[in-house]
């Protein structure tokens, strides 16, 4: 079996997969060379490359397996029409949700504390500047309450941040209340009311 990563990014992922599939060929190509490379592939891993009808018709592969969650770059209708299976890796089961949530928290704190400026000032011997801002008491809007959104909500609560959640659909009152209680949300908005949620937020993830 020939497994094709459709970019040369994430070299560690290729090595990891090759170790687990020693009898198979795991290879990669630059994103601009995908049309030619898919001709010999049995499985395609998009990474961040667009897999559309043109790419599907250039190859004979029967599975598009995303290395992670996001399938935004895969034309699902085209895959369905061609009988090509599409799969991803749920973030909660892979450790990715926790990793991305930690990274988001790092960036939030770095921005509030103006960390690059503070580092530069320390190098120059300047202490106490710039003045940063605390996360406590800030309103954080989480757009999406899947694995990453839930993991981030869990990590933000101890900081004393006020949390808003934006989900795909309107929820009945009881379901909305249960979700808010479980995630520590001050309020839940359906995506149709996204602008109302953003208007309340100091920080948007």
mmCIF file of C-alpha atoms in Angstrom, residues 14 17 20 37-38 56 59 64 78 94 111 122 132 143 153-154 158 162 182 193 199:
data_model
loop_
_atom_site.group_PDB
_atom_site.id
_atom_site.type_symbol
_atom_site.label_atom_id
_atom_site.label_comp_id
_atom_site.label_asym_id
_atom_site.label_seq_id
_atom_site.Cartn_x
_atom_site.Cartn_y
_atom_site.Cartn_z
ATOM 1 C CA UNK A 14 5.402 10.509 8.235
ATOM 2 C CA UNK A 17 3.246 6.297 10.391
ATOM 3 C CA UNK A 20 3.598 1.572 12.358
ATOM 4 C CA UNK A 37 1.760 12.069 -7.083
ATOM 5 C CA UNK A 38 -1.790 10.802 -6.419
ATOM 6 C CA UNK A 56 -9.672 12.656 -6.958
ATOM 7 C CA UNK A 59 -5.750 9.135 -8.839
ATOM 8 C CA UNK A 64 -8.747 10.148 2.202
ATOM 9 C CA UNK A 78 -17.083 14.910 -4.687
ATOM 10 C CA UNK A 94 -5.785 11.605 19.933
ATOM 11 C CA UNK A 111 -1.031 38.548 23.996
ATOM 12 C CA UNK A 122 14.162 42.338 30.003
ATOM 13 C CA UNK A 132 0.001 43.579 30.690
ATOM 14 C CA UNK A 143 -16.440 29.615 18.645
ATOM 15 C CA UNK A 153 -13.092 25.792 28.465
ATOM 16 C CA UNK A 154 -11.791 23.356 31.075
ATOM 17 C CA UNK A 158 -9.454 28.269 36.847
ATOM 18 C CA UNK A 162 -16.097 34.518 31.820
ATOM 19 C CA UNK A 182 -20.943 21.236 32.151
ATOM 20 C CA UNK A 193 -26.129 34.692 16.688
ATOM 21 C CA UNK A 199 -19.893 41.880 20.742
#
